[in-house]
Coordinates of C-alpha atoms in Angstrom, one line a residue:
Chain A
M1 CA 58.1 -117.5 62.0
S2 CA 61.6 -116.1 61.9
R3 CA 60.4 -113.2 59.7
T4 CA 57.7 -112.4 62.3
L5 CA 60.2 -112.4 65.0
L6 CA 62.5 -110.2 63.0
C7 CA 59.7 -107.7 62.3
A8 CA 58.8 -107.7 66.0
A9 CA 62.4 -107.0 66.9
L10 CA 62.7 -104.2 64.4
I11 CA 59.5 -102.6 65.7
F12 CA 60.7 -102.9 69.3
V13 CA 64.1 -101.3 68.4
A14 CA 62.3 -98.5 66.6
L15 CA 60.0 -97.9 69.5
I16 CA 63.0 -97.8 71.9
A17 CA 64.7 -95.3 69.6
V18 CA 61.6 -93.1 69.5
I19 CA 61.2 -93.2 73.3
T20 CA 64.9 -92.5 73.8
S21 CA 64.9 -89.5 71.4
L22 CA 61.8 -88.1 73.0
S23 CA 63.2 -88.4 76.5
A24 CA 66.5 -86.9 75.4
E25 CA 64.6 -84.0 73.7
N26 CA 62.7 -83.5 76.9
A27 CA 65.6 -83.8 79.3
F28 CA 66.4 -80.5 81.1
V29 CA 70.1 -79.5 81.0
W30 CA 71.0 -77.3 83.9
N31 CA 74.3 -75.8 82.5
L32 CA 75.2 -74.9 86.0
P33 CA 77.8 -72.2 86.5
G34 CA 81.2 -73.0 88.2
G35 CA 80.9 -73.4 91.9
F36 CA 77.2 -74.2 91.8
P37 CA 76.3 -77.7 93.1
A38 CA 73.4 -79.7 91.7
P39 CA 70.1 -78.4 93.0
R40 CA 67.9 -80.6 95.1
V41 CA 64.9 -81.6 93.0
P42 CA 61.9 -83.6 94.4
V43 CA 61.9 -87.2 93.2
D44 CA 58.3 -86.9 92.1
N45 CA 58.9 -83.8 90.0
P46 CA 62.1 -84.3 87.9
M47 CA 63.0 -81.4 85.7
T48 CA 62.0 -81.6 82.0
T49 CA 62.0 -78.9 79.3
A50 CA 58.3 -79.4 78.7
K51 CA 57.5 -78.8 82.4
V52 CA 59.8 -75.8 82.5
E53 CA 58.2 -74.3 79.4
L54 CA 54.7 -75.0 80.7
G55 CA 55.6 -73.4 84.0
R56 CA 56.8 -70.3 82.2
Y57 CA 53.5 -69.9 80.4
L58 CA 51.6 -70.4 83.7
F59 CA 53.9 -68.0 85.6
Y60 CA 53.0 -65.2 83.3
D61 CA 49.3 -66.0 82.9
T62 CA 46.8 -63.8 84.6
R63 CA 44.3 -66.6 84.4
L64 CA 46.0 -67.9 87.5
S65 CA 44.2 -65.2 89.5
A66 CA 40.5 -65.4 90.2
N67 CA 39.8 -62.0 88.7
Q68 CA 42.4 -62.5 86.0
Q69 CA 44.2 -59.3 87.0
Q70 CA 47.5 -60.8 88.2
S71 CA 49.9 -63.6 87.5
C72 CA 52.9 -64.8 89.5
A73 CA 54.9 -62.3 87.5
S74 CA 53.0 -59.4 88.9
C75 CA 54.9 -59.6 92.1
H76 CA 58.0 -61.4 90.6
Q77 CA 59.1 -59.2 87.7
Q78 CA 62.1 -60.4 85.7
E79 CA 63.6 -56.9 85.2
R80 CA 63.7 -56.6 89.0
A81 CA 65.3 -60.0 89.5
F82 CA 61.8 -61.4 90.1
T83 CA 60.7 -58.9 92.8
D84 CA 58.2 -56.1 92.4
G85 CA 59.8 -52.8 93.5
R86 CA 57.2 -52.3 96.2
A87 CA 57.8 -52.2 99.9
R88 CA 55.0 -54.8 100.3
A89 CA 53.3 -56.8 97.6
V90 CA 49.7 -56.1 96.6
G91 CA 47.4 -59.0 95.7
S92 CA 45.0 -59.3 92.8
T93 CA 42.1 -57.8 94.9
G94 CA 44.2 -54.9 96.1
E95 CA 44.9 -56.4 99.5
M96 CA 48.4 -55.5 100.7
H97 CA 50.7 -58.4 101.6
P98 CA 52.4 -58.0 104.9
R99 CA 55.8 -58.8 103.4
N100 CA 58.1 -57.8 100.6
S101 CA 58.2 -59.9 97.5
M102 CA 61.2 -62.2 97.6
S103 CA 63.4 -62.8 94.6
L104 CA 63.0 -66.1 92.8
V105 CA 66.5 -66.0 91.4
N106 CA 68.4 -69.2 92.3
V107 CA 65.4 -70.3 94.3
A108 CA 66.3 -73.9 93.4
Y109 CA 68.9 -73.5 96.1
V110 CA 66.7 -72.1 98.8
G111 CA 66.0 -74.5 101.6
V112 CA 63.2 -72.5 103.3
L113 CA 61.2 -70.5 100.8
T114 CA 59.6 -67.6 102.6
W115 CA 60.8 -64.9 104.9
A116 CA 60.0 -66.8 108.1
N117 CA 58.2 -70.1 107.7
P118 CA 60.6 -72.9 108.4
T119 CA 58.1 -75.6 107.3
L120 CA 57.6 -74.3 103.8
T121 CA 60.5 -76.0 102.0
Q122 CA 59.2 -77.1 98.6
L123 CA 58.3 -74.9 95.7
E124 CA 55.4 -77.1 94.7
K125 CA 53.8 -76.6 98.1
Q126 CA 54.7 -72.9 98.3
A127 CA 52.9 -72.2 95.0
L128 CA 49.6 -73.1 96.6
V129 CA 50.0 -70.2 99.1
P130 CA 49.7 -67.4 96.6
M131 CA 47.2 -69.3 94.5
F132 CA 44.7 -70.2 97.3
G133 CA 45.8 -68.2 100.3
T134 CA 43.3 -65.9 102.0
E135 CA 45.5 -64.2 104.6
P136 CA 46.4 -62.3 102.5
I137 CA 44.6 -62.8 99.3
E138 CA 47.2 -62.9 96.5
L139 CA 45.9 -64.7 93.4
G140 CA 42.5 -65.2 95.1
L141 CA 41.6 -68.6 93.6
S142 CA 39.1 -70.8 95.5
K143 CA 39.8 -74.4 96.3
P144 CA 39.8 -76.9 94.7
G145 CA 40.8 -74.8 91.7
S146 CA 38.0 -75.9 89.3
V147 CA 37.7 -72.4 87.8
L148 CA 41.4 -72.3 87.0
L149 CA 41.5 -75.8 85.6
E150 CA 38.5 -75.1 83.4
R151 CA 40.2 -72.0 82.1
L152 CA 43.3 -73.9 81.3
S153 CA 41.5 -76.8 79.8
R154 CA 39.7 -74.6 77.3
D155 CA 43.0 -73.4 75.9
A156 CA 44.3 -75.8 73.2
R157 CA 47.9 -74.6 73.8
Y158 CA 47.7 -75.7 77.4
R159 CA 46.0 -79.0 76.6
S160 CA 49.0 -79.7 74.4
M161 CA 51.6 -78.4 76.8
F162 CA 50.2 -80.3 79.8
A163 CA 50.1 -83.5 77.8
A164 CA 53.7 -83.0 76.8
A165 CA 54.8 -82.2 80.3
F166 CA 52.9 -85.0 82.0
P167 CA 52.7 -87.7 79.3
D168 CA 51.9 -90.6 81.7
V169 CA 48.5 -89.4 82.8
S170 CA 45.3 -89.1 80.8
Q171 CA 44.0 -86.0 82.7
P172 CA 47.1 -83.9 83.1
V173 CA 45.4 -80.5 83.8
T174 CA 45.4 -80.6 87.6
V175 CA 46.3 -78.2 90.3
E176 CA 49.2 -80.5 91.4
N177 CA 50.6 -80.4 87.9
V178 CA 50.2 -76.6 87.7
T179 CA 52.4 -76.4 90.9
K180 CA 54.9 -78.9 89.5
A181 CA 55.3 -76.9 86.3
L182 CA 55.6 -73.6 88.1
A183 CA 58.2 -75.1 90.5
S184 CA 60.1 -76.5 87.5
F185 CA 60.2 -73.1 85.8
E186 CA 61.2 -71.3 89.0
R187 CA 64.1 -73.8 89.6
S188 CA 65.4 -73.1 86.1
I189 CA 66.0 -69.4 87.0
I190 CA 69.7 -69.6 87.7
S191 CA 71.8 -66.5 88.0
A192 CA 75.6 -66.3 88.0
R193 CA 76.6 -63.8 85.4
S194 CA 77.3 -60.7 87.5
P195 CA 80.6 -58.9 87.2
Y196 CA 81.5 -60.4 90.6
D197 CA 80.8 -63.9 89.3
R198 CA 83.2 -63.2 86.4
Y199 CA 85.8 -62.2 88.9
R200 CA 85.3 -65.1 91.2
T201 CA 84.7 -68.0 88.8
K202 CA 86.7 -66.8 85.8
R203 CA 89.4 -64.9 87.7
D204 CA 88.6 -61.9 85.5
N205 CA 90.2 -59.1 87.5
D206 CA 89.0 -56.6 85.0
A207 CA 85.4 -57.5 85.6
I208 CA 85.2 -55.5 88.8
T209 CA 86.8 -52.3 90.1
P210 CA 89.2 -51.9 93.0
A211 CA 86.4 -50.5 95.0
V212 CA 84.4 -53.7 94.5
R213 CA 87.4 -55.7 95.7
R214 CA 87.7 -53.5 98.8
G215 CA 84.0 -53.9 99.4
E216 CA 84.3 -57.6 99.1
S217 CA 87.1 -57.7 101.7
L218 CA 84.9 -55.5 104.1
F219 CA 82.0 -57.8 103.5
Y220 CA 84.0 -60.8 104.6
S221 CA 85.8 -59.1 107.5
Q222 CA 85.1 -59.4 111.2
P223 CA 83.9 -55.9 112.2
F224 CA 81.1 -56.1 109.6
S225 CA 80.6 -59.9 109.4
C226 CA 78.0 -59.6 106.6
F227 CA 79.2 -63.0 105.4
R228 CA 78.0 -64.8 108.5
C229 CA 74.4 -64.6 107.3
H230 CA 74.9 -63.9 103.6
N231 CA 77.3 -66.7 102.8
G232 CA 78.4 -69.2 100.1
F233 CA 77.7 -69.0 96.4
M234 CA 74.2 -67.7 97.1
L235 CA 75.4 -64.9 99.4
G236 CA 72.4 -65.7 101.4
G237 CA 71.1 -68.0 104.2
A238 CA 69.3 -71.3 104.2
T239 CA 71.1 -72.6 101.1
D240 CA 70.3 -76.1 100.1
F241 CA 71.5 -78.4 97.3
E242 CA 71.7 -82.1 96.4
G243 CA 73.8 -84.0 99.0
R244 CA 73.8 -81.2 101.5
S245 CA 74.2 -82.5 105.0
A246 CA 72.7 -80.5 107.9
A247 CA 75.5 -82.0 110.1
G248 CA 78.2 -80.7 107.9
E249 CA 76.7 -77.4 106.7
G250 CA 74.6 -76.5 109.8
G251 CA 70.9 -76.0 110.0
F252 CA 68.9 -73.3 108.3
E253 CA 69.1 -70.1 110.3
F254 CA 66.8 -67.1 110.9
H255 CA 67.9 -63.8 112.4
N256 CA 66.5 -61.0 114.4
T257 CA 68.4 -57.9 113.1
G258 CA 66.9 -55.4 115.5
L259 CA 64.7 -53.8 113.0
Y260 CA 62.1 -53.1 115.6
N261 CA 61.7 -53.2 119.3
L262 CA 58.1 -52.5 120.3
E263 CA 57.0 -52.5 123.8
G264 CA 55.0 -55.5 125.0
L265 CA 55.0 -59.2 124.3
L266 CA 55.8 -58.9 120.6
S267 CA 58.7 -56.7 119.7
Y268 CA 58.0 -56.8 116.0
P269 CA 54.7 -55.5 114.6
S270 CA 52.1 -58.1 113.8
P271 CA 51.5 -59.9 111.6
N272 CA 55.3 -59.8 110.7
T273 CA 56.6 -61.4 113.8
G274 CA 59.0 -63.8 112.0
V275 CA 59.5 -67.4 112.8
Y276 CA 57.3 -66.9 115.8
E277 CA 54.3 -67.0 113.5
A278 CA 55.0 -70.7 112.9
T279 CA 56.4 -71.8 116.2
R280 CA 54.8 -69.4 118.8
K281 CA 58.1 -69.4 120.7
P282 CA 58.9 -66.0 122.2
E283 CA 62.6 -66.3 121.2
D284 CA 61.5 -66.6 117.6
V285 CA 59.9 -63.1 117.4
G286 CA 61.6 -61.0 114.8
R287 CA 63.7 -63.9 113.2
F288 CA 63.7 -63.9 109.4
R289 CA 65.7 -65.6 106.7
A290 CA 68.7 -63.8 105.3
P291 CA 67.9 -63.5 101.6
T292 CA 70.4 -63.8 98.8
L293 CA 72.3 -60.6 98.0
R294 CA 72.6 -61.5 94.4
N295 CA 71.0 -58.8 92.3
I296 CA 70.3 -56.9 95.5
A297 CA 70.7 -53.5 93.8
V298 CA 67.6 -54.1 91.7
T299 CA 65.4 -55.7 94.4
G300 CA 64.7 -52.8 96.7
P301 CA 62.9 -51.8 98.9
Y302 CA 64.6 -54.0 101.5
M303 CA 64.0 -56.1 104.6
H304 CA 61.1 -58.5 105.2
D305 CA 58.5 -55.6 105.1
G306 CA 60.3 -53.3 102.7
S307 CA 60.7 -50.8 105.4
I308 CA 64.1 -49.6 104.2
A309 CA 64.1 -48.0 100.8
T310 CA 67.7 -48.0 99.8
L311 CA 70.9 -50.0 100.3
D312 CA 72.4 -46.9 102.0
G313 CA 69.6 -47.2 104.5
V314 CA 70.3 -50.9 105.1
L315 CA 73.9 -50.1 105.8
D316 CA 72.7 -47.4 108.3
H317 CA 70.5 -50.1 110.0
Y318 CA 73.4 -52.5 110.4
A319 CA 75.9 -49.8 111.3
A320 CA 73.7 -48.8 114.2
G321 CA 73.3 -52.4 115.2
G322 CA 69.6 -52.1 114.9
R323 CA 67.1 -49.4 113.9
T324 CA 65.8 -46.8 116.2
I325 CA 62.3 -45.4 115.5
L326 CA 61.7 -42.3 117.6
E327 CA 58.0 -41.7 117.1
G328 CA 54.7 -43.4 116.3
P329 CA 53.3 -46.8 117.0
L330 CA 56.6 -48.5 115.8
R331 CA 58.8 -46.5 118.1
G332 CA 61.6 -48.4 119.8
V333 CA 65.3 -49.0 119.9
G334 CA 66.0 -52.1 117.7
H335 CA 69.5 -52.3 119.0
E336 CA 68.1 -53.4 122.4
N337 CA 65.7 -56.0 121.0
P338 CA 66.1 -59.0 123.4
N339 CA 66.0 -61.5 120.5
K340 CA 68.6 -59.7 118.4
S341 CA 71.3 -61.8 116.8
R342 CA 74.6 -61.5 118.5
I343 CA 76.1 -61.0 115.1
I344 CA 74.4 -57.6 114.8
R345 CA 76.6 -55.4 117.0
G346 CA 76.9 -52.3 114.9
F347 CA 80.1 -50.8 113.4
T348 CA 81.6 -47.6 112.3
L349 CA 81.5 -47.0 108.6
T350 CA 83.6 -44.4 106.9
A351 CA 82.4 -42.7 103.7
D352 CA 85.0 -44.6 101.7
Q353 CA 84.0 -47.9 103.2
R354 CA 80.3 -47.1 102.5
A355 CA 81.2 -46.4 98.9
D356 CA 83.2 -49.7 98.7
F357 CA 80.3 -51.6 100.2
L358 CA 77.8 -50.2 97.7
A359 CA 80.2 -50.8 94.8
F360 CA 80.4 -54.5 95.9
L361 CA 76.7 -54.9 96.3
N362 CA 76.1 -53.3 92.8
A363 CA 78.6 -55.7 91.3
L364 CA 76.3 -58.6 92.2
T365 CA 73.7 -57.7 89.5
D366 CA 73.4 -60.3 86.8
E367 CA 72.3 -57.9 84.0
P368 CA 71.7 -60.6 81.4
L369 CA 69.3 -62.4 83.7
L370 CA 67.0 -59.4 83.8
H371 CA 66.4 -59.7 80.1
D372 CA 67.1 -63.4 79.4
P373 CA 64.4 -64.7 77.0
R374 CA 64.4 -68.1 78.7
F375 CA 62.7 -66.4 81.7
S376 CA 60.7 -63.8 79.9
D377 CA 56.9 -63.5 79.3
P378 CA 56.1 -66.0 76.5
W379 CA 52.7 -64.4 75.9
T380 CA 54.1 -61.2 74.6
K381 CA 55.4 -63.1 71.5
H382 CA 52.0 -64.4 70.4
Chain B
M1 CA 114.7 -57.3 54.2
K2 CA 111.8 -59.4 53.1
S3 CA 109.0 -59.1 55.7
L4 CA 107.2 -62.2 56.9
P5 CA 103.8 -62.9 55.4
R6 CA 101.0 -61.8 57.7
R7 CA 99.8 -65.4 58.3
A8 CA 103.3 -66.3 59.6
W9 CA 102.8 -63.9 62.5
Q10 CA 99.5 -65.4 63.6
P11 CA 100.9 -68.2 65.7
V12 CA 103.3 -65.8 67.3
I13 CA 100.5 -63.3 68.2
A14 CA 98.4 -66.2 69.5
A15 CA 101.3 -67.4 71.7
L16 CA 101.8 -63.9 73.0
V17 CA 98.0 -63.6 73.8
V18 CA 98.1 -66.9 75.7
L19 CA 101.3 -65.9 77.5
T20 CA 99.8 -62.5 78.5
S21 CA 96.7 -64.2 79.7
A22 CA 98.6 -66.7 81.7
I23 CA 100.7 -64.0 83.3
R24 CA 97.6 -62.0 84.2
A25 CA 95.9 -65.0 85.6
Q26 CA 98.9 -65.6 87.9
T27 CA 99.0 -61.9 89.1
P28 CA 98.7 -62.1 92.8
P29 CA 95.9 -60.1 94.6
A30 CA 96.8 -56.5 95.4
N31 CA 97.0 -57.2 99.1
S32 CA 99.8 -59.8 98.8
A33 CA 102.5 -57.2 98.0
G34 CA 105.0 -57.2 100.9
A35 CA 102.7 -59.2 103.1
A36 CA 104.2 -61.5 105.6
L37 CA 103.2 -64.1 108.2
S38 CA 104.7 -63.5 111.6
V39 CA 105.4 -66.3 114.1
S40 CA 106.1 -65.2 117.6
G41 CA 105.6 -66.1 121.3
D42 CA 107.2 -68.9 123.3
I43 CA 109.6 -70.0 120.6
P44 CA 113.3 -69.8 120.1
H45 CA 113.2 -68.0 116.8
A46 CA 110.6 -65.4 115.8
L47 CA 109.9 -65.5 112.1
S48 CA 108.5 -63.3 109.4
L49 CA 107.7 -65.4 106.4
T50 CA 107.0 -63.9 103.0
A51 CA 105.0 -65.4 100.2
S52 CA 108.3 -66.5 98.6
D53 CA 109.5 -68.1 101.9
L54 CA 106.3 -70.2 102.1
K55 CA 106.6 -71.2 98.4
A56 CA 110.1 -72.5 99.1
M57 CA 108.9 -74.8 101.9
P58 CA 107.5 -78.3 101.5
R59 CA 104.0 -78.0 100.0
T60 CA 100.9 -79.8 101.0
T61 CA 97.5 -79.8 99.2
V62 CA 94.3 -80.5 101.0
T63 CA 90.8 -80.9 99.6
I64 CA 87.7 -79.6 101.3
T65 CA 84.1 -79.6 100.3
D66 CA 82.6 -76.2 100.2
Q67 CA 78.8 -76.3 99.6
G68 CA 79.0 -79.4 97.5
R69 CA 82.1 -78.4 95.5
E70 CA 85.6 -79.8 96.0
V71 CA 88.1 -77.0 96.6
K72 CA 91.9 -77.7 96.7
Y73 CA 94.1 -75.5 98.9
T74 CA 97.8 -75.7 98.7
G75 CA 100.3 -74.3 101.2
V76 CA 102.6 -75.4 104.1
L77 CA 101.8 -77.5 107.1
V78 CA 101.4 -75.2 110.1
G79 CA 103.5 -77.7 111.9
D80 CA 106.4 -77.1 109.4
V81 CA 106.1 -73.3 110.0
L82 CA 106.2 -73.8 113.7
A83 CA 109.1 -76.3 113.5
K84 CA 111.0 -73.6 111.6
A85 CA 110.5 -71.3 114.5
G86 CA 111.7 -74.0 116.9
A87 CA 108.4 -74.9 118.5
P88 CA 108.6 -78.2 120.5
L89 CA 107.3 -80.8 118.0
G90 CA 107.8 -84.4 117.3
R91 CA 109.6 -86.1 120.3
A92 CA 109.9 -82.7 122.0
L93 CA 106.1 -82.5 122.2
S94 CA 105.5 -84.2 125.5
G95 CA 105.1 -83.4 129.2
P96 CA 104.7 -79.7 129.9
A97 CA 104.9 -78.9 126.2
M98 CA 101.6 -80.5 125.7
A99 CA 100.0 -77.5 127.4
T100 CA 101.0 -75.3 124.4
Y101 CA 98.6 -73.6 122.1
V102 CA 98.8 -71.4 119.0
V103 CA 96.8 -68.2 118.5
A104 CA 96.1 -67.4 114.9
T105 CA 95.2 -63.8 114.2
A106 CA 93.8 -62.3 111.0
K107 CA 94.1 -58.8 109.5
D108 CA 90.6 -58.0 110.8
D109 CA 91.6 -59.2 114.3
Y110 CA 89.6 -62.4 114.1
Q111 CA 91.3 -65.0 116.2
V112 CA 91.2 -68.8 116.6
V113 CA 93.2 -71.2 118.7
F114 CA 94.7 -74.6 118.0
S115 CA 96.5 -76.8 120.5
L116 CA 100.1 -77.5 119.4
G117 CA 99.4 -81.2 119.4
E118 CA 96.8 -81.0 116.7
L119 CA 99.2 -79.0 114.5
D120 CA 102.1 -81.5 114.7
P121 CA 102.2 -83.9 111.8
A122 CA 104.0 -86.4 113.9
F123 CA 101.1 -86.3 116.4
T124 CA 97.9 -86.2 114.3
A125 CA 97.0 -86.5 110.6
N126 CA 95.1 -83.3 110.5
D127 CA 97.1 -81.7 107.7
I128 CA 96.2 -78.2 108.9
I129 CA 98.0 -75.8 106.5
V130 CA 98.8 -72.2 105.9
A131 CA 97.4 -72.0 102.4
D132 CA 98.4 -69.4 99.8
T133 CA 96.8 -71.0 96.8
V134 CA 93.2 -72.1 96.0
D135 CA 92.7 -74.4 93.0
G136 CA 96.1 -73.5 91.7
Q137 CA 95.5 -69.7 91.9
P138 CA 96.4 -67.1 94.5
L139 CA 93.8 -66.6 97.2
F140 CA 91.2 -63.9 96.7
D141 CA 91.7 -60.6 98.5
Y142 CA 89.2 -61.4 101.1
Q143 CA 90.9 -64.7 101.9
G144 CA 94.6 -64.0 101.6
P145 CA 97.3 -63.7 100.9
F146 CA 97.4 -66.5 103.6
R147 CA 94.8 -68.5 105.3
I148 CA 94.6 -71.5 107.5
V149 CA 92.7 -74.5 106.2
A150 CA 91.7 -77.2 108.7
P151 CA 90.4 -79.8 106.3
H152 CA 88.9 -82.1 108.9
D153 CA 87.0 -79.5 110.8
K154 CA 83.2 -79.9 110.3
R155 CA 82.8 -76.1 110.4
G156 CA 85.0 -73.5 108.6
A157 CA 85.3 -71.1 111.5
R158 CA 88.9 -72.1 112.4
S159 CA 90.0 -71.9 108.8
I160 CA 90.9 -68.3 109.4
R161 CA 91.3 -66.0 106.4
M162 CA 93.6 -63.0 106.0
L163 CA 96.1 -64.7 108.4
Q164 CA 98.8 -62.4 109.7
R165 CA 100.2 -63.8 113.0
L166 CA 100.8 -67.1 114.7
E167 CA 101.6 -66.8 118.4
V168 CA 102.8 -69.8 120.4
V169 CA 101.8 -69.8 124.1
R170 CA 103.3 -72.3 126.5
L171 CA 101.2 -72.6 129.7
R172 CA 103.9 -74.6 131.4
K173 CA 107.6 -73.9 130.9

C-alpha cells in the first residue's frame, strides 16, 4: 500500500514538473525597455510564446486573404515600421482603403486602434475588420471564415502550432484563435531602440546630435506644442497600459487639425469624416487620433488619408495652423475649420528650427526594429 | 626604472573608464550653463538663484507617477525659495496676504499660477518644488534646467518645465 502511494506521489510530482517546465517554456517574457509600463493584455488572451509565434506565421500568410494575394504584412511591412508606404492602403481585390495604414509598432499600448473609431479598443476584435470587412474589402474573407479554417487545418505546421498555442481545446483552429494569435504577435512588437531612446533612457548624450536636442526642446515648447497630442513614452495619443486610470491620465482624445474645410455639413471629405463616422455628432467631424511619432521618418505618407507626402509638408500644415487647398473639390481653408483643435494655432518656423525638428523626428527611428528577426516573415526561411 | 606589467594597469584603466563615464553622466544639459531662476514682484528681496544656489538649499524629493512609471524629482520647496525672497509665509500668511499668488513663467512664455497658500509648507503638505534633478540626473534640455513639480496635481499642466521666473503678486497690500 505504501509502495503504491509512493509511486502515485512520484508520478504526481513528475507530472507537476513537466507541466511547470512546459508553462515556463511557453511563458512570454516582455523584456520591456526602461520607462515602458506593463501593457494591458486581455484576461482571456494571455501572452505566450506559442501564440506569438503562431500569430507571426499567420500575419505573414497570404492564405488569410480570400484570393491568397495579401497577408496582414502587405499593408504592415516591417521595414516601414509596419506601414506600407502608400498614401492609402490597397486591399487584396484592388480596392483602395480610405485611410493610411497605421503602424503596428508598440500597438500593445494603443487604447483606440484605428484612426477614428473610439469603440475599437481590442486587437482581437480589430483583426476581424481587415479579415471580413467589406467597406472596404481588405483581406476579403467571407464569414464565418470556413475557407480560411479549412486552409489552415490542411497545413500540418498549423495543426501543430494551434495545438501548442491553445492546448486546452480539442479543435483549436478557429477564427477566434486566429485573432488571438494575431493580437499576441502584434502586442509583441515593441520598439524603443532609437537614438532618441538611448539618449532618454540611457543618458547617452552621444546618441543624438545637438540639432536633435534643439528639436526636442522645440517639440516640447509652447509655441509649437507638438507634445500636447504626441506625448509620453509613445509620443502619441490614446496611450493605454496596465493600471492606467482615465481619471489620472485623462480620456483618449481625437483632434481636428484643420486638414480640410469643405463647404457644407461635412467639412472633411467622406468617408473620412473622423470620429463622426462612429458618433454622428457634428462636432466630431475631422477628429482623428494622434498616432505615435516613433519611426515617423519611415512611415510616410502622413495624416489619416496620406494626403501629405513628407514630414516637411506636415510641418508646413501645422505652421499654417491648418491646410489651405485653393482649387478642386477639396478646396477650403483648414485653418478656419469650425471643429479645429484650439491647440492648432499655427506658428512661425525658421529654416534652422525646421532642420532641428526634422533632426528630432529622424532620431525617433528604431533601425534594429525594421530588421528584427523576431518580427520578420517566418515563411521566407522555409 | 622597471615598468609595471601590463596586467597591473588594467584596474587603473578600468577605474579611469568608470570615472570618465560617471563624470560624463553628470554633465549638465547644455542649457543649464549660467541659467538662473529669478524671483520678483511684491517681495522685499528680488532674487536670482543659480543652479548652485538651489543645490545649497534644503532639498526635497517628490515621487510622481508618469504613465505607470514612478519618477523621482529632487529640488527645493517653492515655499523655501519664496521665504528666501521674504514672501509672507508661515504666521505672516494671513489676512490680506492670503490674497497673494505666484506666477511661474517658462522660457517659452508658458505661465501657470499658484496661490501663495498652496506653496507654503506650513500651510499645506503639497511639497511643490523647483526641481533640478530627475531620478538623480540633471533635467533634460526640454525640461530644465529648472521645473516645478506639483506632485499632488492630477494633471501635469502646472508642473511647468523650463522655469525661469517666479513673480509674487499681492492683490491686497
